[in-house]
Coordinates of C-alpha atoms in Angstrom, one line a residue:
X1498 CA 20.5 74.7 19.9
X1499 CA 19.0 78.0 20.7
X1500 CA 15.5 76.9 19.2
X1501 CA 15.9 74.1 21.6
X1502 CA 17.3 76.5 24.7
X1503 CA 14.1 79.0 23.9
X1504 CA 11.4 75.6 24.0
X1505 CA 12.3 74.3 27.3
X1506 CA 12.7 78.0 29.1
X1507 CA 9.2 79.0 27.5
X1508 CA 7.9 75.4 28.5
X1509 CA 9.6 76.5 31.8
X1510 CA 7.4 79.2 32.6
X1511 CA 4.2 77.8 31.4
X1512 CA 4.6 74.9 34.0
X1513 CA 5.4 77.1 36.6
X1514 CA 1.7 78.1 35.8
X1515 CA -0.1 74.5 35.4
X1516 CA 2.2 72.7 37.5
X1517 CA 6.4 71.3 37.6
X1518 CA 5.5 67.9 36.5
X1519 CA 3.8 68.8 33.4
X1520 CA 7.4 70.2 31.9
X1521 CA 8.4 68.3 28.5
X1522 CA 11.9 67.0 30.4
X1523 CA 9.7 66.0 33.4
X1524 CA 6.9 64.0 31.5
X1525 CA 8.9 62.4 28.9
X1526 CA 10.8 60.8 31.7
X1527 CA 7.8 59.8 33.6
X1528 CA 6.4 58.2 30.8
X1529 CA 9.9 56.6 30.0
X1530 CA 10.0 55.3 33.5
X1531 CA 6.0 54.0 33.8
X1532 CA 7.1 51.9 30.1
X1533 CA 10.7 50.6 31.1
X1534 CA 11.0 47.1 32.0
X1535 CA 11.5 45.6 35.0
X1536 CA 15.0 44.7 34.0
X1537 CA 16.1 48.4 32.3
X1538 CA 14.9 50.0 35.8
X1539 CA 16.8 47.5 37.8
X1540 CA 19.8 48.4 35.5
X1541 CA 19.3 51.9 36.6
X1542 CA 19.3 51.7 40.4
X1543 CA 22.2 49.3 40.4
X1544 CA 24.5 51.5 38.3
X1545 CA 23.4 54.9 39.4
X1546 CA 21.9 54.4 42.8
X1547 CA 19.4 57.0 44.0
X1548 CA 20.7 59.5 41.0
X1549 CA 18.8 57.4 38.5
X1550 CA 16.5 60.0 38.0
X1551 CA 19.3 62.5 37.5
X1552 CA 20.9 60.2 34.9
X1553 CA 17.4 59.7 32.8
X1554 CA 17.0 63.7 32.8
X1555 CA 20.4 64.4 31.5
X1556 CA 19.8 61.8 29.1
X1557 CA 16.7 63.2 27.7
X1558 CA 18.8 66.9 27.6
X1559 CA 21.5 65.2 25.7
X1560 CA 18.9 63.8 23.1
X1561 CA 17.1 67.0 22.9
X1562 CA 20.6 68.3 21.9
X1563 CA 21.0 65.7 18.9
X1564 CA 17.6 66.4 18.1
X1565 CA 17.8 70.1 17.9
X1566 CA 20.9 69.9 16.5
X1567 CA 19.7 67.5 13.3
X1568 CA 16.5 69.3 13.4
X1569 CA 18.6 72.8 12.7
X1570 CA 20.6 71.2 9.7
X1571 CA 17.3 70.1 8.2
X1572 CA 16.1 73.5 8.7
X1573 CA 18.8 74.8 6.7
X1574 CA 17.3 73.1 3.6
X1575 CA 13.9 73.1 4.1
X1576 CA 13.3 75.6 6.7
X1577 CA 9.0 74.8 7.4
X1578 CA 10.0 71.3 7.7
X1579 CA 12.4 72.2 10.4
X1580 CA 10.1 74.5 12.0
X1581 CA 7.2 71.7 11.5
X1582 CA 9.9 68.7 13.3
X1583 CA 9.8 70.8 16.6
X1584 CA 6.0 71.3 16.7
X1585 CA 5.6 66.8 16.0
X1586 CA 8.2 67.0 19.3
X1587 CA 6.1 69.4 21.4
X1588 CA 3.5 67.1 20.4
X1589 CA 5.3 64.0 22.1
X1590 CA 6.0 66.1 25.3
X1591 CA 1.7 67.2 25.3
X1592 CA 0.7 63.2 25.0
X1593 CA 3.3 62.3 27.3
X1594 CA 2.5 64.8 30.1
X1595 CA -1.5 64.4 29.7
X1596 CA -1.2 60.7 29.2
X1597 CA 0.5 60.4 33.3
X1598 CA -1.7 58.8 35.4
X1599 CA -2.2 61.9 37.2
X1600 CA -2.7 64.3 34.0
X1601 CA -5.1 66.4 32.7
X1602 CA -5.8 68.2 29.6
X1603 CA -4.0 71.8 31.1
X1604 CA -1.2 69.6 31.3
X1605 CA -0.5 69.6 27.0
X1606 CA 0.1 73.2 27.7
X1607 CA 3.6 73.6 28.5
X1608 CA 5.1 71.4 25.8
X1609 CA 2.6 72.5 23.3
X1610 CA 3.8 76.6 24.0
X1611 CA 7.4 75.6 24.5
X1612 CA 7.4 74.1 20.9
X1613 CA 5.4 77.0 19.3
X1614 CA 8.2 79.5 20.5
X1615 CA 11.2 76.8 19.6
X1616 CA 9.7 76.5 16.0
X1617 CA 9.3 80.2 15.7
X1618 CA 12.6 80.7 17.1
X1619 CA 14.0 77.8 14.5
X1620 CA 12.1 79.9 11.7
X1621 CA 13.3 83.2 12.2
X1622 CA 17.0 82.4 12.8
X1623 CA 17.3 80.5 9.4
X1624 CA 15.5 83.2 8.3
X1625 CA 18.8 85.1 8.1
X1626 CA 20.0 82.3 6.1
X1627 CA 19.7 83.7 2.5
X1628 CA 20.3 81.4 -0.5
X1629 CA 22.0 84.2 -3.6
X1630 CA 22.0 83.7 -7.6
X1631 CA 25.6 81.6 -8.8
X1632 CA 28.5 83.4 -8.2
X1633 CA 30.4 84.4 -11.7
X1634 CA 32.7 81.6 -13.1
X1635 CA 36.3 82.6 -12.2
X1636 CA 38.2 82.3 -15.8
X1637 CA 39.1 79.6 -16.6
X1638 CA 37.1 77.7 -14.2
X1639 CA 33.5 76.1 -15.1
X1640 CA 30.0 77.0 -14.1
X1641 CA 29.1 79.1 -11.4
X1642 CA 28.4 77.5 -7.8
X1643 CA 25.6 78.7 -5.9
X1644 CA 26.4 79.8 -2.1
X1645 CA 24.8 80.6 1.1
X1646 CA 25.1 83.9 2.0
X1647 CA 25.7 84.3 6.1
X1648 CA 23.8 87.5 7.6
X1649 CA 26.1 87.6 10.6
X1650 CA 24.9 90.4 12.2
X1651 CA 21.0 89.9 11.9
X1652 CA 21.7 86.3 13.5
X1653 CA 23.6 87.1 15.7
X1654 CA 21.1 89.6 17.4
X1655 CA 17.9 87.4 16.8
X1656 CA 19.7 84.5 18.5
X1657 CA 20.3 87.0 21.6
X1658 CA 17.1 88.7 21.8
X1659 CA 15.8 85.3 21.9
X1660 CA 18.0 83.5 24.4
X1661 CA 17.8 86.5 26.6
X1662 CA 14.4 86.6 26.6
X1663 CA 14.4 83.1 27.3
X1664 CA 16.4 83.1 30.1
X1665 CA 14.4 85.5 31.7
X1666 CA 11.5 83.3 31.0
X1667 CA 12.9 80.6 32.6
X1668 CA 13.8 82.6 35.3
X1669 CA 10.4 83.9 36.2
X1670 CA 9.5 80.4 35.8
X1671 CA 11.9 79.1 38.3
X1672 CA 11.0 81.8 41.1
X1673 CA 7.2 81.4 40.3
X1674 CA 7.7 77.9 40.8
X1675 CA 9.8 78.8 44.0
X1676 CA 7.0 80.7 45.0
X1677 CA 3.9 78.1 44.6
X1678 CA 6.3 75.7 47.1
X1679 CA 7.0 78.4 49.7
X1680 CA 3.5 77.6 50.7
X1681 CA 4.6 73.6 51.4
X1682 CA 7.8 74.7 53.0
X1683 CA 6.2 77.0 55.7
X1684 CA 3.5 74.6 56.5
X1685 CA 5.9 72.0 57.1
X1686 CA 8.2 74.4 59.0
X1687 CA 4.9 75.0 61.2
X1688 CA 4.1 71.6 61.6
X1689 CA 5.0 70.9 65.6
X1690 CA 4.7 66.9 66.1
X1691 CA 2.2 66.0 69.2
X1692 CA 4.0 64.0 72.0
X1693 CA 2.5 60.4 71.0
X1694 CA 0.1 59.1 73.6
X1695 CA 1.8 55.4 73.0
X1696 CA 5.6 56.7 72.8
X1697 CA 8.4 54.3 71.6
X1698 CA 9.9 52.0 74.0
X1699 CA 13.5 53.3 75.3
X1700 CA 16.0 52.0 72.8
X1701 CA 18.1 49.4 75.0
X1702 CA 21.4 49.6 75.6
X1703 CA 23.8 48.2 73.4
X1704 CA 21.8 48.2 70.3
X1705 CA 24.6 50.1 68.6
X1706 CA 27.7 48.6 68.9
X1707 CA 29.9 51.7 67.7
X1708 CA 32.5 50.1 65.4
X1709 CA 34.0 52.5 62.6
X1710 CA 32.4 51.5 59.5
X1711 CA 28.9 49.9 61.0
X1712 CA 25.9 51.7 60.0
X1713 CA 24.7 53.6 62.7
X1714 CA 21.1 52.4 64.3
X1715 CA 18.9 54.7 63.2
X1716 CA 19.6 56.1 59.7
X1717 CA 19.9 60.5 59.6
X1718 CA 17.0 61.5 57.0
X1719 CA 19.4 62.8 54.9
X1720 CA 21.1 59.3 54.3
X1721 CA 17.9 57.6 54.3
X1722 CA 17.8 55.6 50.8
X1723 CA 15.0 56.8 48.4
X1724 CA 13.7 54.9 45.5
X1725 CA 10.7 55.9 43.6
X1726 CA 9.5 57.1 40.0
X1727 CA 8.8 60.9 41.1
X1728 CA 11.2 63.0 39.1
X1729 CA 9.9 66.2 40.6
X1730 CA 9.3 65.5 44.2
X1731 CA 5.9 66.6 45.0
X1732 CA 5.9 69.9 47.8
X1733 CA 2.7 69.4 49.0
X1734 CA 0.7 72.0 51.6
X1735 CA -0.1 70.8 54.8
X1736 CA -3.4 72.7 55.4
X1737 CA -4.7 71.7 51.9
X1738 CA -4.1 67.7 52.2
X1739 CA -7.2 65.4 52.4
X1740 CA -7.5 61.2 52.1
X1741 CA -9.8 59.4 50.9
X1742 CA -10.7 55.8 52.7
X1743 CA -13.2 54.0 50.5
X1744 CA -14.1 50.9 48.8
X1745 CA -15.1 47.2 48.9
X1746 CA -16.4 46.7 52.2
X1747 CA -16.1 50.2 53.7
X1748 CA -19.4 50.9 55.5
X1749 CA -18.5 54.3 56.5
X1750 CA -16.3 55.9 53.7
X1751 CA -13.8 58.8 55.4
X1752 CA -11.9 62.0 54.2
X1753 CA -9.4 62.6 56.5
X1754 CA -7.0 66.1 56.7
X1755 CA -3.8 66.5 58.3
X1756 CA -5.0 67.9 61.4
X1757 CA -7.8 65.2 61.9
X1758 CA -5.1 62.7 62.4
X1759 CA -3.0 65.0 64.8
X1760 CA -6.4 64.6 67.0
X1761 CA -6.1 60.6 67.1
X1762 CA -4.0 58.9 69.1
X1763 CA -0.9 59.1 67.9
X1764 CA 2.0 56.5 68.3
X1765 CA 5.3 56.2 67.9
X1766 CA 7.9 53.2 66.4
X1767 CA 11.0 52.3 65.6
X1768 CA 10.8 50.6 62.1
X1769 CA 13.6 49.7 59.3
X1770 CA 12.4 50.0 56.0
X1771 CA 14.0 47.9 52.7
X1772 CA 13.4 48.5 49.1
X1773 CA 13.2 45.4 47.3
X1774 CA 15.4 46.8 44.3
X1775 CA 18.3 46.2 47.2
X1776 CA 20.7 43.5 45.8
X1777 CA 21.9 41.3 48.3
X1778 CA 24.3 43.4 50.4
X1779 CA 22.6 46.6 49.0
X1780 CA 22.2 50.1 50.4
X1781 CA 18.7 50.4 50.6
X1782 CA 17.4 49.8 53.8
X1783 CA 17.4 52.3 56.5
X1784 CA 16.1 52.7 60.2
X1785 CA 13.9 55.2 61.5
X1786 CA 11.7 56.3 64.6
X1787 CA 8.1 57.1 62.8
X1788 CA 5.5 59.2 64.5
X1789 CA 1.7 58.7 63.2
X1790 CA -1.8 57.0 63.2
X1791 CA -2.4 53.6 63.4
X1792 CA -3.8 52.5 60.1
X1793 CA -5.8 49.5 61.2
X1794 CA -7.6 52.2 64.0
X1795 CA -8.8 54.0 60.9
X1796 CA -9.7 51.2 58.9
X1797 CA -12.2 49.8 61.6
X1798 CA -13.5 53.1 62.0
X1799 CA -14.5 53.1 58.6
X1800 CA -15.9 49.6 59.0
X1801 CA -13.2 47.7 57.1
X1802 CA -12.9 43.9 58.2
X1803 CA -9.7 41.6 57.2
X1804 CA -10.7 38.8 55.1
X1805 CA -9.9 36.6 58.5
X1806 CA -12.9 37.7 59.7
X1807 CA -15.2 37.8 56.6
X1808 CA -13.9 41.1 55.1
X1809 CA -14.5 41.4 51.5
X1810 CA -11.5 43.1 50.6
X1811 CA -8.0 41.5 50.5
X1812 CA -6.0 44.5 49.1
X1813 CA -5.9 47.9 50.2
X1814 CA -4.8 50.1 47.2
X1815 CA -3.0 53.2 48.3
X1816 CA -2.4 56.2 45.5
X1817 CA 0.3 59.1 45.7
X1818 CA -0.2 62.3 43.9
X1819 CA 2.0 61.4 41.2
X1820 CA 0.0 58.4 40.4
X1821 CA 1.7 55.9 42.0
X1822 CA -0.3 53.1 43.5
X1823 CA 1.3 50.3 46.0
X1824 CA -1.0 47.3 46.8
X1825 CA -0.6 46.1 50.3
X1826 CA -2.9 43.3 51.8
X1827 CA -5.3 44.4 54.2
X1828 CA -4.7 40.4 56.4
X1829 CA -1.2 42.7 57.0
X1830 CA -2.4 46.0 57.7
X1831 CA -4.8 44.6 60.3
X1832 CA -3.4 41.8 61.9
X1833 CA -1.8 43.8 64.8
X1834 CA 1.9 45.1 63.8
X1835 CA 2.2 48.9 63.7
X1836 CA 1.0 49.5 60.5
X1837 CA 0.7 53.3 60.3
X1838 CA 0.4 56.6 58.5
X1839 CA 3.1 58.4 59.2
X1840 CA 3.6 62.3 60.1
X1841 CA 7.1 62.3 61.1
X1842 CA 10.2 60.7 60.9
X1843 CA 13.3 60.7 63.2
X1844 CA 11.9 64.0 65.5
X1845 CA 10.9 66.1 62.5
X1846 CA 8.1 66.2 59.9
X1847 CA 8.5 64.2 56.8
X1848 CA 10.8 65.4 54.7
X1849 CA 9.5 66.3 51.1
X1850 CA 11.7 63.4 49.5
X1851 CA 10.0 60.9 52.2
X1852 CA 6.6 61.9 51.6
X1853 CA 5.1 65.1 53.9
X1854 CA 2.9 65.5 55.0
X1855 CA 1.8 61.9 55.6
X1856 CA 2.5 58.5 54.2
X1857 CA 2.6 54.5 54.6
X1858 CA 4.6 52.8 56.6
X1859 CA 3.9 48.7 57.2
X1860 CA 6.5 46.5 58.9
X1861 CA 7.9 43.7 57.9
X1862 CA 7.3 44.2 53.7
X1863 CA 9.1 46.0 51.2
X1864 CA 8.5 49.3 50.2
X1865 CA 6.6 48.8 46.7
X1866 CA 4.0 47.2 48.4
X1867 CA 3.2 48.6 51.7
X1868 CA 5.1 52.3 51.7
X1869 CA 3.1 54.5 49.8
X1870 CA 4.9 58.8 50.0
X1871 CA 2.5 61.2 48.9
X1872 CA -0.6 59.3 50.1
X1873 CA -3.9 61.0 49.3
X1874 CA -6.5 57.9 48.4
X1875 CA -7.2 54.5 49.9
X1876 CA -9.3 51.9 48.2
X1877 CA -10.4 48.3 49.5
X1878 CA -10.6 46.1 46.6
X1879 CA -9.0 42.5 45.9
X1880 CA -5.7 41.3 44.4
X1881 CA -7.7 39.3 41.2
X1882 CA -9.4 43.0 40.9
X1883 CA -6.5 45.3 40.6
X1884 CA -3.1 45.0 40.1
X1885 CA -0.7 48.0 41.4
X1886 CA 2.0 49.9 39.5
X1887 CA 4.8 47.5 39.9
X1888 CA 2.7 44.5 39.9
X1889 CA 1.5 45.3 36.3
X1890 CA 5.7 45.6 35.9
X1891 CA 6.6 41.8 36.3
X1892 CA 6.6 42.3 40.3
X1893 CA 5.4 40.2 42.7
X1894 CA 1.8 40.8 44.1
X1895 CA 3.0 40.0 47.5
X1896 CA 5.8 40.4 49.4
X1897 CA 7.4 40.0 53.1
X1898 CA 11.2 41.1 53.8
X1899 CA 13.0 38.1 53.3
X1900 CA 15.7 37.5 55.8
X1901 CA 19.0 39.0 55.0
X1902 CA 22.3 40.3 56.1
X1903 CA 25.3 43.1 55.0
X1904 CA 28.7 42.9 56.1
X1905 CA 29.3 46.9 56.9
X1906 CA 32.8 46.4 57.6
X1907 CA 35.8 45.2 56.3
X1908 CA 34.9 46.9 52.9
X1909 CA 35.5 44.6 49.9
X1910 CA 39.1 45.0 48.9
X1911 CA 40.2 46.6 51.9
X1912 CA 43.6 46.0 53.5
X1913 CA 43.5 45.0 57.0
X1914 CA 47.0 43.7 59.2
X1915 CA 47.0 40.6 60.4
X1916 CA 45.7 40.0 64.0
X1917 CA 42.1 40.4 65.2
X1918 CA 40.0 42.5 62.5
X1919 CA 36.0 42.9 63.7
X1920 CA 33.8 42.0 61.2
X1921 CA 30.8 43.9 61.5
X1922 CA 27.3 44.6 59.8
X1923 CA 23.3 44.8 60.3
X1924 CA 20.9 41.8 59.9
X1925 CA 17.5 42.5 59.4
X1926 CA 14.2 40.6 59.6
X1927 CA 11.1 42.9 60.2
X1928 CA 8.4 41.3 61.8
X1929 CA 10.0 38.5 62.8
X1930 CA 13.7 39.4 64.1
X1931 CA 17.1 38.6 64.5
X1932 CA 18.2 35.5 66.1
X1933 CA 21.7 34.5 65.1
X1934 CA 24.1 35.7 62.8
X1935 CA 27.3 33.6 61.3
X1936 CA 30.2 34.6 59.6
X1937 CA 32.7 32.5 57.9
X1938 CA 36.0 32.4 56.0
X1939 CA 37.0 30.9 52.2
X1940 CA 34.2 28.7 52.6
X1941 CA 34.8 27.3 55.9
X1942 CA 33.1 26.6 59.3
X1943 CA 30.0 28.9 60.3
X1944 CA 31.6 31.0 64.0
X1945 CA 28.4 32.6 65.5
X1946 CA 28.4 36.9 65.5
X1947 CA 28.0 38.3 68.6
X1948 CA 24.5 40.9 68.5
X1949 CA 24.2 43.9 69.7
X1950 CA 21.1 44.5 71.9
X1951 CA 17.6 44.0 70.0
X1952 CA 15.8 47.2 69.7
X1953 CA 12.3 45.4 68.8
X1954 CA 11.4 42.8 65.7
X1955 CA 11.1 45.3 63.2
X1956 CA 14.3 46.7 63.4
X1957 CA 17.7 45.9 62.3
X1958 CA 20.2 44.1 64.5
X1959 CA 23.6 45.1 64.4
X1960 CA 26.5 42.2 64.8
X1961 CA 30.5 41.8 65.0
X1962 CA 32.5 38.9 65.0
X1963 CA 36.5 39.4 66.1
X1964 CA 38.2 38.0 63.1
X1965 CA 41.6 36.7 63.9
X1966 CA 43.1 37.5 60.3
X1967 CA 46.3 36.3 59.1
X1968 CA 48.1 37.3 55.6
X1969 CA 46.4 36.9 52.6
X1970 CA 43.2 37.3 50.5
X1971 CA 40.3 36.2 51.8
X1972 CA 36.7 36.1 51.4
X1973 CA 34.5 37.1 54.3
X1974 CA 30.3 35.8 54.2
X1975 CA 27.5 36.0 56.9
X1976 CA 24.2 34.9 57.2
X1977 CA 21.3 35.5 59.5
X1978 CA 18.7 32.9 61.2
X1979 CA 15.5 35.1 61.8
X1980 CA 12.8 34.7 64.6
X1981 CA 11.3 32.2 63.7
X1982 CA 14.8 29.6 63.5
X1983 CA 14.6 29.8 59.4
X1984 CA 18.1 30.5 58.3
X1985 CA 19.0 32.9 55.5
X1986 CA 19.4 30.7 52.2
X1987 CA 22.4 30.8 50.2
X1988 CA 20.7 30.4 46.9
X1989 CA 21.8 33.7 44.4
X1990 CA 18.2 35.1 43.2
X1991 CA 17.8 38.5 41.8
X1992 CA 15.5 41.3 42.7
X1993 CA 12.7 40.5 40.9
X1994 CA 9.6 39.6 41.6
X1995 CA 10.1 39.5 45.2
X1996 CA 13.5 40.3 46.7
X1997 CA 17.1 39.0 46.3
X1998 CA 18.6 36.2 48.2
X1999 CA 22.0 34.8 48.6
X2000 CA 24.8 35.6 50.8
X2001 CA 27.0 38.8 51.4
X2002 CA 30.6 38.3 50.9
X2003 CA 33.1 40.8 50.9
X2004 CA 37.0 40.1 49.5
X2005 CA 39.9 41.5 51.8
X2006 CA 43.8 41.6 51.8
X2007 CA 45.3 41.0 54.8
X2008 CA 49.0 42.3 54.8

C-alpha cells in the first residue's frame, strides 16, 4: 500500500509536468470509458448520475488497492517478481495514456516514473524482510521451523521517508498543476461578453409559472446537467485557443481565435439543451441563454455549401481537446436555426465544465451529436466517410430531440391531501415547440395542461394542470403534442440509439 501511495504521488508530479490527463488513474479510465459498451455506460449515468466519473475513479483506486495489496504478498516471497508486477502495471497506465486519442509519446511518462519509484519503493521495504537459518528444536519437539525475522525499526522509517517524500511530491504536483490553470482561470475571469448586435427577444411573460417544485425556466450553470467522457475537465487559456474550419468542400479553410469571433456579429438565444442518455422523465435537459457566433455565418465564409444546394459534405465533424468528436449534419447547421458557437452562457463566460472558451451549441438535437465542449477543429466530410465517437459505440448517426415531457411535481411517492393538487412539469420540443400538453389519471381520460407562456421553439414549455385529488394511490402521466400536431408516443424505448420514448408517470398517495 505504500509502494502503491509512492506510484501515484510520483506519477502525480510528473503529470503536473506533461499534462493532468496523462495521470495513470486519469488514463486508465479514459480508456475504460472509450471501450465500455453502450449498455455498461448507460448503466453508469442511470445509477450514478453526473458522478459517474467519480464512481469509475474510485473504482480504479479501490483496484489499485487489491492490486498493491496481492502484489505486496507476492513480494514477500519473491521480492523481484513483486517489484517486476508494478513495473507490467506502469506499463498498462503508459499504453493507456499514449493510446487516447489525444496522446502523445510524453504522455507514457508519468505512469512509466510513477511505477519505477513504486517498484523501488516495493523493493526496498521487503528489503527489511530478512528470511533467518531454523530456529533450534524445542525438546521434545521435532525439526526446526524456519521464520521471518521482522526489522521493525528499518521498516518502519523507510516506509516514512518514502510516504513523506511522496506526499510532498504530490503536493508540488497538485500546486504545479494549480499553477498551469491559473492561466485559464484569469483569462476567463477577463473575458467581458460584447453586448450581441442581435440580442435575445424579451422573455414573455408568463413563461414561468412559479409552482414549488417546477423547474425554473432557465437552468443556473451550476445545476446545468453535464454528461461527457472528460474525467479531468480541460482549463483551457483564452488567449491561446485557435479553430480549425477545413475539409470536403471548404474553398477557403479558416483558423479562428477567441477574439476573432468577439469581432463578428455576435447573437444571443435562448436554447434548452437534452442529452440523449436522459431516460424518459430524466434530469438531463436544461435551459440556457447562449451568447456567440453564428455557425452557418462562418461556414459560408469558408465557402461551405449544404448538400441542399450541391454541397459535398453532409457531416460536419467537430473535435474537443480530449478527443472527443460529435458528428452533426451540415443540412442542420445551415438550414437557418441558430446554430452557433458559443462564448457564454446565462450572462457569464462558459464555465470550464461547459466548455470555455467556446463550444457547439445546435437546436433542436441531442447533445452527442450537435454539442461539441472544448471545440478546437471542424472538418466537412460525409456520414459513409466517418463515423463519430458515439456513433462507432452503437449510437445512432443522426438524431433530432424527440418530443417529450416530465412531470416536475407531485414527486413519485409523495403524499398530497385530498382537494386540488397542481400537477406540474416542462415539455420540450426544440425546433419545433410545444403545443399541447395532457395529463391523466390510473389510465383514464386525457384533461388538457394549461401552458405557461412560450418563450420561442427551442425552449422548454412549462405546464400545470389543477388536479382535484381524492384519497388514495394514484398514478399521474402526461404527454406532449409538439409543433407540428405529432403527439408524444406512448411506446417504452430505451436510450439507445437515438433517445427514449414513452410516458412519465409518477405514483402518489393522497391522504
Amino acid at each position: 500500500m505504500v509502494a502503491g501511495f509512492c506510484s501515484l504521488a510520483a506519477a502525480e508530479l510528473v503529470s503536473a509536468l506533461v499534462r493532468p490527463e496523462a495521470g495513470p488513474v486519469t488514463a486508465v479510465g479514459g480508456a475504460v470509458i472509450d471501450r465500455s459498451p453502450a449498455a455498461l455506460k448507460e448503466f453508469a449515468v442511470r445509477h450514478f448520475g453526473t458522478g459517474d466519473k467519480l464512481a469509475l475513479e474510485l473504482g480504479i483506486v479501490v483496484l489499485l488497492a487489491v492490486f498493491a495489496m496481492a502484489v505486496g504478498v507476492l513480494a514477500l516471497h519473491h521480492r523481484r517478481t513483486g517489484s517486476a508486477a508494478v513495473l507490467l502495471f506502469g506499463a498498462v497506465g503508459a499504453v493507456a495514456a499514449v493510446g487516447r486519442p489525444e496522446g502523445s509519446a510524453p504522455d507514457a511518462l508519468p505512469s512509466v516514473v510513477g511505477a519505477a519509484v513504486g517498484a523501488g519503493v516495493l523493493f526496498a521495504l521487503t528489503g527489511r524482510l530478512t528470511t533467518a537459518p531454523p530456529r533450534p528444536p524445542a525438546s521434545g519437539s521435532g525439526s526446526g521451523e524456519t521464520y521471518r525475522a521482522f526489522d521493525r525499526r528499518g521498516f518502519v522509517i523507510t516506509a516514512a521517508v518514502a510516504t513523506a517524500v511522496s506526499a510532498g511530491a504530490g503536493l508540488l504536483g497538485r500546486r504545479l498543476t494549480s499553477s498551469v490553470q491559473a492561466g485559464a482561470t484569469a483569462s476567463r475571469h477577463d473575458l467581458v461578453l460584447p453586448v450581441p448586435d442581435s440580442p435575445a427577444p424579451a422573455v414573455p411573460a408568463g413563461t414561468g409559472l412559479n409552482i414549488r417544485g417546477l423547474s425554473p425556466f432557465f437552468t443556473p450553470n451550476k445545476d446545468f446537467y453535464r454528461v461527457d467522457t472528460a474525467l479531468v475537465v480541460p482549463r483551457l487559456d483564452a488567449a491561446g485557443w485557435r479553430l480549425r474550419i477545413h475539409g470536403e468542400g471548404v474553398a477557403r479553410p479558416l483558423t479562428v481565435g477567441l477574439h476573432d469571433l468577439l469581432r463578428r456579429e455576435i447573437i444571443e438565444r435562448d436554447i434548452t439543451l437534452a442529452c440523449v442518455s436522459n431516460e424518459v422523465g430524466g434530469p438531463y435537459i436544461g435551459n440556457a441563454r447562449w451568447l456567440g457566433v453564428g455557425l452557418a455565418d462562418l461556414l459560408r465564409e469558408a465557402g461551405v455549401r449544404p448538400p441542399s444546394a450541391g454541397g459535398p459534405a453532409d457531416q460536419l465533424v467537430a473535435r474537443s481537446v480530449d478527443g472527443m468528436t460529435i458528428g452533426t449534419p451540415v443540412e442542420a447547421v445551415m438550414d437557418g436555426r441558430d446554430a452557433m458557437l458559443a462564448l457564454g452562457m446565462n450572462g457569464e463566460p462558459l464555465p470550464f465544465a461547459h466548455g470555455f472558451p467556446v463550444r457547439m451549441v445546435v437546436p433542436g438535437l441531442y447533445g452527442y451529436v450537435s454539442a461539441c465542449k472544448w471545440i478546437e477543429d471542424i472538418e466537412l466530410t460525409t456520414f459513409d466517410a466517418y463515423d463519430a465517437y458515439w456513433v462507432r459505440r452503437s449510437w445512432a448517426q443522426q438524431a433530432p430531440v424527440k418530443t417529450e415531457s416530465r412531470i416536475d411535481t407531485p414527486r413519485s411517492l409523495a403524499s398530497p391531501k385530498p382537494g386540488t393538487v397542481p400537477v406540474a412539469g416542462v415539455a420540450w420540443a426544440q425546433h419545433r415547440g410545444i403545443s399541447r400538453v395532457e395529463v391523466r389519471v390510473d389510465g383514464g381520460e386525457w384533461h388538457t395542461a394549461r401552458l405557461a407562456a412560450a418563450d420561442n421553439r427551442d425552449t422548454w414549455r412549462q405546464w400545470v394542470w389543477e388536479w382535484p385529488a381524492t384519497s388514495g394511490r394514484h398514478t399521474l402521466e402526461v404527454r406532449a403534442t409538439d409543433g407540428t400536431g405529432a403527439t408524444q408516443t406512448g411506446r417504452r424505448a430505451g436510450t439507445v440509439p437515438d433517445g427514449a420514448t414513452g410516458l412519465h408517470s409518477v405514483v402518489v398517495d393522497v391522504s
